[in-house]
Coordinates of C-alpha atoms and ligand atoms in Angstrom, one line a residue:
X1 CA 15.6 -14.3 51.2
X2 CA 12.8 -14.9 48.8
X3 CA 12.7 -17.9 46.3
X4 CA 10.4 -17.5 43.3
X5 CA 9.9 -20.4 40.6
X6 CA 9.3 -18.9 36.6
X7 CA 8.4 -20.7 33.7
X8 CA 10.9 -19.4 31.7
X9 CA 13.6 -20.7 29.2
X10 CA 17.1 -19.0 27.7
X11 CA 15.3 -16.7 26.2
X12 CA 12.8 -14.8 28.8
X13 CA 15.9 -14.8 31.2
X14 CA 18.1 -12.9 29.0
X15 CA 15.7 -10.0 29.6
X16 CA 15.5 -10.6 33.0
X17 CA 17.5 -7.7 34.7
X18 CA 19.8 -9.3 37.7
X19 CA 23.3 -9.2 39.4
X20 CA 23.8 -12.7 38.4
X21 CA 22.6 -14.9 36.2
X22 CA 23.3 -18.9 36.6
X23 CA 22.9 -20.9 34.0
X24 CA 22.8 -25.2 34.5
X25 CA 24.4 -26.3 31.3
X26 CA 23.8 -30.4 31.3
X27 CA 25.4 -32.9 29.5
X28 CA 23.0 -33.2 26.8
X29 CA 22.4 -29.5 26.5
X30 CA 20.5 -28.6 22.7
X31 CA 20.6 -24.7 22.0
X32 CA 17.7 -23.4 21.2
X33 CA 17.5 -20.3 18.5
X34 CA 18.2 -17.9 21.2
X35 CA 21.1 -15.5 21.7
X36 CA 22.0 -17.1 25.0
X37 CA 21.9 -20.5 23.5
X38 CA 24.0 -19.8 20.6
X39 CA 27.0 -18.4 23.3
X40 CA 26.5 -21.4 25.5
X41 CA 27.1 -23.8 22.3
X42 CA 29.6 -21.8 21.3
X43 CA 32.0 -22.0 24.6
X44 CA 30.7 -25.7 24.8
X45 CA 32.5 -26.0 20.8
X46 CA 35.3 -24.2 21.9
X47 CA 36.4 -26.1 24.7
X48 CA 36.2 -23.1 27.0
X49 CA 33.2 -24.6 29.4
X50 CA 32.7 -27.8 30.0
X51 CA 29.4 -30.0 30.9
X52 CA 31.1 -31.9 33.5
X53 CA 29.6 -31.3 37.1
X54 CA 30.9 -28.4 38.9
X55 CA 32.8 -27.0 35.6
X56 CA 32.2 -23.1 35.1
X57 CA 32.7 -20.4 33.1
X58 CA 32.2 -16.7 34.2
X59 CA 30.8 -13.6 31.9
X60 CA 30.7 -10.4 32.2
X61 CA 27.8 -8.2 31.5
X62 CA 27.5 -10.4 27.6
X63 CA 25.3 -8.7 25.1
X64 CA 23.5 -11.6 25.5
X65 CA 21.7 -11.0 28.8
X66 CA 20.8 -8.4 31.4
X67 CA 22.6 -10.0 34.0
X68 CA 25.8 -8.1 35.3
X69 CA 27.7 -11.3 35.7
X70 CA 27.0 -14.8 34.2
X71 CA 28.2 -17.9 35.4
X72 CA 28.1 -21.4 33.1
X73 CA 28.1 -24.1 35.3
X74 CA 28.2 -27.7 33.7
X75 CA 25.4 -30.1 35.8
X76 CA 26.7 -33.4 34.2
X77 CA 23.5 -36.1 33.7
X78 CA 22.0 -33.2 36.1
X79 CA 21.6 -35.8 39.1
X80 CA 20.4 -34.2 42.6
X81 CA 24.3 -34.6 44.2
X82 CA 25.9 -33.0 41.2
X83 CA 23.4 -30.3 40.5
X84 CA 24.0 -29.0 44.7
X85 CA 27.9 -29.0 43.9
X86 CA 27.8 -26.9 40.8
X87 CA 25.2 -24.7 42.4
X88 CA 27.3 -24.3 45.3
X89 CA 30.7 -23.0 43.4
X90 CA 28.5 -20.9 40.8
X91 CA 27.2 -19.0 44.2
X92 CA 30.8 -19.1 45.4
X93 CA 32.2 -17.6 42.2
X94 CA 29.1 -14.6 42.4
X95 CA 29.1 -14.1 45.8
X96 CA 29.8 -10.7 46.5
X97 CA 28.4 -7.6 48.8
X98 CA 26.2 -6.4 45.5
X99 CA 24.4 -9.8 45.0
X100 CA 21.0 -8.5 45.8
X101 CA 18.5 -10.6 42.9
X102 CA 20.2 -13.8 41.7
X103 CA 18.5 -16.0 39.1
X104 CA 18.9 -19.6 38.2
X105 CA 18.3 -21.1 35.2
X106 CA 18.0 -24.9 33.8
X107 CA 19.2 -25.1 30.5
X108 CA 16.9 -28.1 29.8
X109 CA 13.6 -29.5 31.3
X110 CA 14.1 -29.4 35.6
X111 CA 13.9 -32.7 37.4
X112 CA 12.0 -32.4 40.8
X113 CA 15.5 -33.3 42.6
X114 CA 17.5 -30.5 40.7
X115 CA 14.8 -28.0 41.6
X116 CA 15.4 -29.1 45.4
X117 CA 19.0 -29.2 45.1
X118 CA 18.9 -26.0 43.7
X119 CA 17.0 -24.3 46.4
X120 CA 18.9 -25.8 49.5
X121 CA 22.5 -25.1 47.6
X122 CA 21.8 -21.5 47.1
X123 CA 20.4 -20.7 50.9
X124 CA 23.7 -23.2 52.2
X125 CA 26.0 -21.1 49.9
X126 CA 24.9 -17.8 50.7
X127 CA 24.1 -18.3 54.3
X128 CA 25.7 -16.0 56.9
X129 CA 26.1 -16.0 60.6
X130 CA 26.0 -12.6 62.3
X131 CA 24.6 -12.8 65.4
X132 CA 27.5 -12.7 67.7
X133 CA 29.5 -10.2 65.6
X134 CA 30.0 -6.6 65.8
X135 CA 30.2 -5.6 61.9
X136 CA 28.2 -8.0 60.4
X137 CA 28.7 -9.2 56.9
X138 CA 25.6 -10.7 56.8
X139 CA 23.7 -12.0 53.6
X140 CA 23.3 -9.5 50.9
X141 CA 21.0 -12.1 48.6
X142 CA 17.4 -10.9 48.8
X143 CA 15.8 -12.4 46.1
X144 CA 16.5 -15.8 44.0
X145 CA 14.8 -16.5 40.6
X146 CA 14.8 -20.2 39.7
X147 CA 13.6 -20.5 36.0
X148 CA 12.5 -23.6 34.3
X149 CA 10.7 -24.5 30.7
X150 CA 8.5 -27.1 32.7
X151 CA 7.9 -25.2 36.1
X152 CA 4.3 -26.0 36.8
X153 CA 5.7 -29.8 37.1
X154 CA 8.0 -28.8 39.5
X155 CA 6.3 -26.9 41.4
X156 CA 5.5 -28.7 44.6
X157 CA 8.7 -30.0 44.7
X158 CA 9.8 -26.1 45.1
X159 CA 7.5 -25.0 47.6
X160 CA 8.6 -28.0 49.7
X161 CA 12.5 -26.9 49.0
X162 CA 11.7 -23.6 50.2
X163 CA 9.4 -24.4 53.2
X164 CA 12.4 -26.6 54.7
X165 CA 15.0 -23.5 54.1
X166 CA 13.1 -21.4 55.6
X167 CA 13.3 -24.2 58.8
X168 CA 16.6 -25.3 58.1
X169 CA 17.8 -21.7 58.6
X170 CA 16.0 -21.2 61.9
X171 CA 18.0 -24.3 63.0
X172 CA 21.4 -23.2 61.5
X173 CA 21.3 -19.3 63.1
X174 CA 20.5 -21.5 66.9
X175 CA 22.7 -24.4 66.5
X176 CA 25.7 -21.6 66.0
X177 CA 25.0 -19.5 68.6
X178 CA 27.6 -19.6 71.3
X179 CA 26.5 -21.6 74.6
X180 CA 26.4 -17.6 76.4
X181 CA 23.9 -16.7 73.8
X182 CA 21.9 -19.6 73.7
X183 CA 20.9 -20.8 77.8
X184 CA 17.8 -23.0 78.1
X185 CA 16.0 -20.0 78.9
X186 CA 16.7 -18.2 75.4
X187 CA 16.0 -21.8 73.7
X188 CA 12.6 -21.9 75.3
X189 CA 12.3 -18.1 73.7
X190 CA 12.8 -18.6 70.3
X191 CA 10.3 -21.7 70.8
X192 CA 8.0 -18.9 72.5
X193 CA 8.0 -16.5 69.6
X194 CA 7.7 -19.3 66.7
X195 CA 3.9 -19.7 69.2
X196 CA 3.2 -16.2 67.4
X197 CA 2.7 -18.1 63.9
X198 CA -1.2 -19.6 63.6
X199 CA -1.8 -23.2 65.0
X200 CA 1.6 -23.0 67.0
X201 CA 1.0 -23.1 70.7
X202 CA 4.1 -23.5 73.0
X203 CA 4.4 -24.2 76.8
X204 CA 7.8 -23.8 79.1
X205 CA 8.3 -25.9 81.7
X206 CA 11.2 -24.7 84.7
X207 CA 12.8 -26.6 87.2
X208 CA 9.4 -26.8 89.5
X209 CA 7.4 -28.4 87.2
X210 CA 10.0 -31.0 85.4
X211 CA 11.0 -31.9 89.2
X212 CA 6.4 -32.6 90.2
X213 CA 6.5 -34.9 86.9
X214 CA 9.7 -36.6 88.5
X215 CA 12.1 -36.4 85.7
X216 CA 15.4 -37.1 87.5
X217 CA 17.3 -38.3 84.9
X218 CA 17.1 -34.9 83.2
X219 CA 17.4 -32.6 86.6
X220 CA 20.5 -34.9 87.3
X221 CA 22.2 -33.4 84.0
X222 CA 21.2 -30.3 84.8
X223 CA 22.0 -29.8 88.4
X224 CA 25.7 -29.1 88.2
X225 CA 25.0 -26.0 86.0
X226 CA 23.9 -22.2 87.4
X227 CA 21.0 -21.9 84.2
X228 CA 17.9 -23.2 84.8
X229 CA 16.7 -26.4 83.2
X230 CA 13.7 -25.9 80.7
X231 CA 11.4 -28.5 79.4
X232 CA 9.8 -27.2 76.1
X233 CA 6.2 -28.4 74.6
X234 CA 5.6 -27.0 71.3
X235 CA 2.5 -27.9 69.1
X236 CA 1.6 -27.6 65.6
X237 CA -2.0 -28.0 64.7
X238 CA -2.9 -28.8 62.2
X239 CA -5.5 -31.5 61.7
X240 CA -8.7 -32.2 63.7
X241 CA -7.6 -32.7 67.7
X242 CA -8.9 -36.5 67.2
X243 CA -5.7 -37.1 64.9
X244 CA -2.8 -39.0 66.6
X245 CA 0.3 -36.4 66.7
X246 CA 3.8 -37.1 65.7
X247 CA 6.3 -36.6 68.3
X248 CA 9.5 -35.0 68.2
X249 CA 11.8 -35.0 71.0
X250 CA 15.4 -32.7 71.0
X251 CA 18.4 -33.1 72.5
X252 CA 18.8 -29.5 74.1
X253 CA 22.2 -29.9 75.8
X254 CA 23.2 -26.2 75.3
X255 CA 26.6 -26.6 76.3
X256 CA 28.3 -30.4 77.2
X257 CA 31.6 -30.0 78.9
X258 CA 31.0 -34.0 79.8
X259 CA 30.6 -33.1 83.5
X260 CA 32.6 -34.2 85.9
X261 CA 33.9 -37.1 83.3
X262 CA 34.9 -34.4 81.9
X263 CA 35.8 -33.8 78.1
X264 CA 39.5 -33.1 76.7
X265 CA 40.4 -29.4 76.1
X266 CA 40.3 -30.0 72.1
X267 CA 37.6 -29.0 70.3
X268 CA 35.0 -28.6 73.3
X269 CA 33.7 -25.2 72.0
X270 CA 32.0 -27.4 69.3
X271 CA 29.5 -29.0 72.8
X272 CA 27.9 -25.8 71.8
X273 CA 26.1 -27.4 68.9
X274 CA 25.1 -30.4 71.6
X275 CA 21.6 -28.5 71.1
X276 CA 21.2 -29.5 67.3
X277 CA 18.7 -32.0 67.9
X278 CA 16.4 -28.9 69.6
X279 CA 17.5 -26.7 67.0
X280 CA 16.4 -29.4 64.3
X281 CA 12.8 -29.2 66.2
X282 CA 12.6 -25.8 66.5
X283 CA 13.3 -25.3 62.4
X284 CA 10.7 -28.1 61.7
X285 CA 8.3 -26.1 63.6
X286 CA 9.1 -22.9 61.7
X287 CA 8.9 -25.4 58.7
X288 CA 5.7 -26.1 59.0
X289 CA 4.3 -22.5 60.2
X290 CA 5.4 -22.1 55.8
X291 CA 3.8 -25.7 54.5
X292 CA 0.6 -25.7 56.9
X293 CA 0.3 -29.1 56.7
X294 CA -3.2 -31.1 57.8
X295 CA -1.5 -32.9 60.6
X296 CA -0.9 -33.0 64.2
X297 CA 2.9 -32.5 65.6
X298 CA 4.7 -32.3 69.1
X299 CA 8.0 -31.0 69.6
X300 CA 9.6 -31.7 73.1
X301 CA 13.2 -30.0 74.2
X302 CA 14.6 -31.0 77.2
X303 CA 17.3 -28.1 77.4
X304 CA 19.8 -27.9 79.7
X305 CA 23.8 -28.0 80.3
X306 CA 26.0 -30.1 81.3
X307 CA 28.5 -29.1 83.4
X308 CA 30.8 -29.5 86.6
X309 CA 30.2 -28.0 90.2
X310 CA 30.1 -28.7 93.3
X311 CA 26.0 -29.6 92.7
X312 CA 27.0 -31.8 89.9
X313 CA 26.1 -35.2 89.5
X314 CA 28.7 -37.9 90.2
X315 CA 29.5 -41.5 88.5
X316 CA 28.5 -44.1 90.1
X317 CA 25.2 -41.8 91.5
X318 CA 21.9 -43.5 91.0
X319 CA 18.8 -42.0 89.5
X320 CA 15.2 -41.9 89.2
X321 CA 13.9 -41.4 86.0
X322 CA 10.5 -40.6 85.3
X323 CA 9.4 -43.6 83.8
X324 CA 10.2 -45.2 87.5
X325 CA 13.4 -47.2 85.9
X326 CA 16.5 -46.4 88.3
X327 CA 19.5 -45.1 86.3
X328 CA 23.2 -45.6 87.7
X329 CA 25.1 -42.5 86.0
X330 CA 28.9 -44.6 85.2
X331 CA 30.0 -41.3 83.2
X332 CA 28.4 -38.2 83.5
X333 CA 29.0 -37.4 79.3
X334 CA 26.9 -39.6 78.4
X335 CA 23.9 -36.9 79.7
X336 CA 21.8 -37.1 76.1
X337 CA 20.4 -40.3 76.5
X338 CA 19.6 -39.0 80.5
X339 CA 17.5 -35.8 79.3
X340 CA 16.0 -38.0 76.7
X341 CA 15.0 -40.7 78.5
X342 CA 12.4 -38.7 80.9
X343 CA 10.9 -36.3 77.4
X344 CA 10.3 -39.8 75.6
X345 CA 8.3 -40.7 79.0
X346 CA 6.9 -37.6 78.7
X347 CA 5.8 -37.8 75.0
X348 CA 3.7 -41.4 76.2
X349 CA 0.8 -38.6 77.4
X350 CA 0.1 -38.0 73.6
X351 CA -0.6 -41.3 72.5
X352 CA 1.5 -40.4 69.7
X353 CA 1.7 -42.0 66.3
X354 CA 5.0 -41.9 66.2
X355 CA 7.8 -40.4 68.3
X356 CA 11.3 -39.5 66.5
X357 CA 14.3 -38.1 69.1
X358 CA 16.6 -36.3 67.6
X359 CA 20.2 -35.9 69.4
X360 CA 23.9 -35.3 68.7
X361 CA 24.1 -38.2 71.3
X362 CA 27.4 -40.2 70.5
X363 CA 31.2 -39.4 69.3
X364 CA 30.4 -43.4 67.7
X365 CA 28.3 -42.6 65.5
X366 CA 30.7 -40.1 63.7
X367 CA 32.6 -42.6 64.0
X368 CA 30.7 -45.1 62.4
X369 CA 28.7 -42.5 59.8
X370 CA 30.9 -39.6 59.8
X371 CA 29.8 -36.3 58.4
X372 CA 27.6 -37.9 55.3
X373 CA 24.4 -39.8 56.8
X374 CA 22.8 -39.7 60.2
X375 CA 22.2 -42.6 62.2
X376 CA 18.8 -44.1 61.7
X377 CA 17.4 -46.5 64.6
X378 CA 14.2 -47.5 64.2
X379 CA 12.1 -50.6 66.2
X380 CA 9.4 -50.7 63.6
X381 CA 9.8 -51.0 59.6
X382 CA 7.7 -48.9 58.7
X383 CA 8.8 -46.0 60.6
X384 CA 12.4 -46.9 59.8
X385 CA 12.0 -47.2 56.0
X386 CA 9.1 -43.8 56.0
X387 CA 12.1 -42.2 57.6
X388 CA 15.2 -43.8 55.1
X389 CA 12.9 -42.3 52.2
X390 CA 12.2 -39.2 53.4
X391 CA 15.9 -38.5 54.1
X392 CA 16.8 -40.0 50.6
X393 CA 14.0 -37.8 48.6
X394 CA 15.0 -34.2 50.8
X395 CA 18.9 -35.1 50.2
X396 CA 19.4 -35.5 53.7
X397 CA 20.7 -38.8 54.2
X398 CA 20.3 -41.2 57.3
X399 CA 21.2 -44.8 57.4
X400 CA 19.7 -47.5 59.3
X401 CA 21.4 -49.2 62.4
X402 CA 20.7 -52.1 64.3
X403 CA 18.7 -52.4 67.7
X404 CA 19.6 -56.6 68.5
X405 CA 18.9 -57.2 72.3
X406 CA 23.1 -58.5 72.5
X407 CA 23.8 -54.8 71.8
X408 CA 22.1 -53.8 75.5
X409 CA 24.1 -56.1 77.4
X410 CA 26.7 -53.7 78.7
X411 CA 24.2 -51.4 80.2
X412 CA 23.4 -53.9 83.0
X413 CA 24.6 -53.3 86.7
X414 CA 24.3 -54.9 89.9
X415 CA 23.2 -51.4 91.3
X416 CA 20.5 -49.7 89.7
X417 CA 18.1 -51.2 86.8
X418 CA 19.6 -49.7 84.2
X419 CA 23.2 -47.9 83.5
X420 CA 23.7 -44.6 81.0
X421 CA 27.2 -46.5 79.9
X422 CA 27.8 -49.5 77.7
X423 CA 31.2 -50.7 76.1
X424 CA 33.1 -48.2 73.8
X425 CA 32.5 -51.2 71.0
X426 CA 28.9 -50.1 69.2
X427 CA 28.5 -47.0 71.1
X428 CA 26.1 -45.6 68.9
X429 CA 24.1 -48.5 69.1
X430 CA 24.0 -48.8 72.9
X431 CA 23.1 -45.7 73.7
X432 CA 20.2 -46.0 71.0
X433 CA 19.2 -49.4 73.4
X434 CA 19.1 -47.5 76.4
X435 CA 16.7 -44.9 74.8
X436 CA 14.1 -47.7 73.7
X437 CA 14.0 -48.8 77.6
X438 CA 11.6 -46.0 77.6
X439 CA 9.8 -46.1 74.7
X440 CA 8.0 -49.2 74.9
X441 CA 4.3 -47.5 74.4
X442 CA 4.6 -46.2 70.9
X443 CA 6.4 -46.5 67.8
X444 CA 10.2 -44.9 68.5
X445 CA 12.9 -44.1 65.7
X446 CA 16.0 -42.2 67.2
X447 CA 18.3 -40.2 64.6
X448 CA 21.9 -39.5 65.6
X449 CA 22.9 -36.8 64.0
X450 CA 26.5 -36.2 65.7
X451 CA 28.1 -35.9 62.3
X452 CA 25.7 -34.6 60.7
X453 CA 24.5 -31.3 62.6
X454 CA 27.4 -29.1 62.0
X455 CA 30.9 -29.1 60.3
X456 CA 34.1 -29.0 61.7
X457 CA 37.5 -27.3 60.6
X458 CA 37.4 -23.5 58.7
X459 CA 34.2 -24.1 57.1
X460 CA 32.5 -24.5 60.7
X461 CA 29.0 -24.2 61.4
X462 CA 25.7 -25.8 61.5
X463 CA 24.3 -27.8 58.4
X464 CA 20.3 -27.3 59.1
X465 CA 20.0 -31.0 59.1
X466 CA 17.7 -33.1 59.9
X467 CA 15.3 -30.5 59.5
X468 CA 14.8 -31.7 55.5
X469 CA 14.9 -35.3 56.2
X470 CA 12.0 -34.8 59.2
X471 CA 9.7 -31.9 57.1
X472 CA 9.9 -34.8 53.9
X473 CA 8.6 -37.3 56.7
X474 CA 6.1 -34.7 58.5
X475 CA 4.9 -33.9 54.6
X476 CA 4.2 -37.6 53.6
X477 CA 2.0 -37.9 56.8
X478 CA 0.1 -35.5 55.9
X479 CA -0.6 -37.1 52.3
X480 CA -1.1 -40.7 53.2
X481 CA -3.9 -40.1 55.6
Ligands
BES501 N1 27.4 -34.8 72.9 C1 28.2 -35.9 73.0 C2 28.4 -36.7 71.7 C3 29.2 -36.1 70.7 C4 30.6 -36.1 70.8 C5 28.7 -35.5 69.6 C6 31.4 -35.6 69.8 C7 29.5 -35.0 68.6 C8 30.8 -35.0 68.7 C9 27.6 -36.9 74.1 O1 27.0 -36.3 75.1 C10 28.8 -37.6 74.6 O2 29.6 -37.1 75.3 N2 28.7 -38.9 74.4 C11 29.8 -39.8 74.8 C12 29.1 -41.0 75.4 C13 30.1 -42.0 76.1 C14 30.5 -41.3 77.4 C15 29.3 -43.2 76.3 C16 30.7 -40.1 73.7 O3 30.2 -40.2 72.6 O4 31.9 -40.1 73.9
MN502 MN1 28.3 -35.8 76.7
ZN503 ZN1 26.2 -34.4 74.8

């Protein structure tokens, strides 16, 4: 799909030939001279379309334009949140198997924020999964014109929209991918092939090599399962070699049946998405292949599953990880923070500027969070509130949670220095202690994005985030140095 930005009013896109036209009518709308502008005042007299956010009206084929089909969609006081939701049922109410060229219009000046909502609503709206599907209906949408009187101003703010998209849609088509069409081994593919763009390198690591560096934690998760574990190193460069790289670290658990504690029946096809923290890395990765950015990035997966055998590892079974901290495995679901733990030891060999994990780690934080912000943990200020603005400014919220040294106190044991288990009370939060054990040579934020990675119920299927949030952050690195 190709996004194009036009400076262009009412008028230049009535001439504009399309399959559907979408004009953002906002509260304060003032018609120009123009045909289209005189129809849009004239539904707004008569009652018939409304300015209110999400309100439309559909057209078809009006002398006024060369679009087949016309939808009015009211954008209210044209705010980021409303301008997504009208954009998202005026794409609903078009969607059809002959939308090829769709083009968007603002009715009045864009603000940076509408231009971003704009872009991520339409790719969300008209996104299709096809992958595992015999006749696919996949997306028919080739070509999206967004037009705006001030587009020069908005311009940056556009090329960023679309740069994430592009990242965000890498992440969606591997998040949904089955568990049987997305092993460790395929993961470590797609990471291979995104090497093919300039200044990506990648490096695979099996079962061999993970076990020389001594990462037991993360061979411990993945021993019960028949797939081979694989340790992914991915690398952007960017920026001169001398320039401190950000790290990110993934959450690659392709398929989390809990092990031998194991899950409830309900719902466990959805442990398939327990790889949305990789998937986030490998979209960010794409991301920045678009936005060649001058800066320095690392992208770690630890991918692997999590399963029950015979091999599998047992509660109350004591680890080694690599950091040399002994781990006492209580419950065998909580394997994130077990794969984690040895990639964030791992990541210390960069002397990193900063190191984010990103991990569908805990059913607390849904809890806490639900399906609106991620969990934002974060030792240092700075990081945490880069992080809160990035997330705030790409529409892809996180909220920060508290580290206190009271909320680690049910991780002790008397057999092993550390356990993966703390009370059921904070869950979130203790698990987000036990990853900071191992992260005491750099600055560490941790996003949990359990309720945010995919959605549940008919509408299920990945959401692309964090891949915004982290691009925004990656983005303002590259400015502020
Ligand atoms: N992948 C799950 C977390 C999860 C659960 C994400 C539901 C999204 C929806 C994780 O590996 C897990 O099982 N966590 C346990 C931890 C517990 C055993 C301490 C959990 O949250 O129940
Ligand atoms: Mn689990
Ligand atoms: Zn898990």
């Amino acid at each position: 799909m190709n996004f194009e930005l036009k400076a262009m009013g009412l008028t230049g896109v009535s001439t504009e030939k399309c399959d559907a036209l979408i004009v953002l009518v906002p509260q304060d709308f003032k018609p120009g001279k123009d045909d289209l502008s005189t129809l849009i005042a004239q539904t707004l007299k008569a009652g018939d379309l409304e300015t209110k956010a999400g309100k439309t009206l559909c057209l078809y084929r009006p002398v006024q334009a060369h679009a087949t089909r016309v939808v009015l969609v009211g954008i209210g006081a044209g705010a980021a949140r409303d301008v997504r939701g009208s954009v998202m049922s005026a794409v609903a109410a078009v969607k059809s198997s002959t939308l090829k060229k769709l083009l968007v219009c603002f009715a009045a000046p864009a603000r940076e924020d509408a231009v971003r909502a704009v872009v991520t609503a339409v790719a969300d709206a008209s996104y299709a999964y096809t992958t595992t599907k015999s006749k696919p209906e996949g997306r028919t949408l080739s070509k999206v014109l967004v037009a705006a009187t001030n587009a020069t101003e908005v311009q940056a703010s556009f090329n960023r929209a679309t740069g994430i998209v592009v990242g965000a849609e890498l992440t969606k088509e591997w998040a949904n991918r089955p568990a049987n069409h997305a092993t460790p081994t395929l993961l470590a593919q797609a990471a291979q092939e995104l090497a093919q763009h300039p200044k990506i390198t990648c490096d695979v690591l099996g079962p061999k090599e993970v076990a020389k560096l001594g990462m037991g934690a993360f061979m411990a998760v993945a021993q019960g399962s028949d797939q081979p574990l694989r340790f992914i190193v991915l690398k952007y460069n960017g920026a001169a070699k001398t320039k401190a790289p950000t790290v990110l670290v993934g959450k690659g658990i392709t398929f989390d049946c809990g092990g031998i504690s194991i899950k409830p029946a309900a719902e466990m096809d959805e442990m398939k998405y327990d790889m949305s923290g990789a998937a986030s890395v490998l979209g960010v990765f794409r991301s920045l292949a678009a936005l060649k950015p001058a800066i320095n990035v690392v992208g770690l997966i630890a991918a692997c599953e999590n399963l029950v055998s015979g091999s599998a590892v047992k509660p109350g079974d004591v680890v080694t990880s690599m950091s040399g901290q002994t781990i006492e495995i209580l419950n065998t679901d909580a394997e994130g923070r077990l794969v984690l733990c040895d990639a964030l030891t791992y990541a210390e060999r960069f002397k990193p500027a900063a190191v984010v994990d990103i991990a569908t780690l805990t059913g607390a934080c849904v809890i806490a969070l639900g399906g609106v912000r991620s969990g934002l943990f974060a030792a240092k200020e700075e990081l945490g509130n880069a992080l809160f603005k990035a997330g705030e400014t790409a529409q892809d919220g996180c909220w920060r949670m508290p580290l206190d040294e009271e909320y680690a106190e049910g991780l002790k044991t008397n057999f092993a220095d550390v356990a993966n288990l703390g009370g059921r009370a904070g869950g979130a939060i203790a698990a987000a202690k036990f990853l900071q054990r191992f992260t005491e040579k750099f600055a560490w934020a941790h996003l949990d994005i359990a309720g945010t990675a995919w959605k549940s119920g008919a509408a299920k299927g990945a959401t692309g985030r964090p891949v915004g949030l982290l691009v925004e952050y990656l983005m303002d690195q590259a400015q502020t140095k």
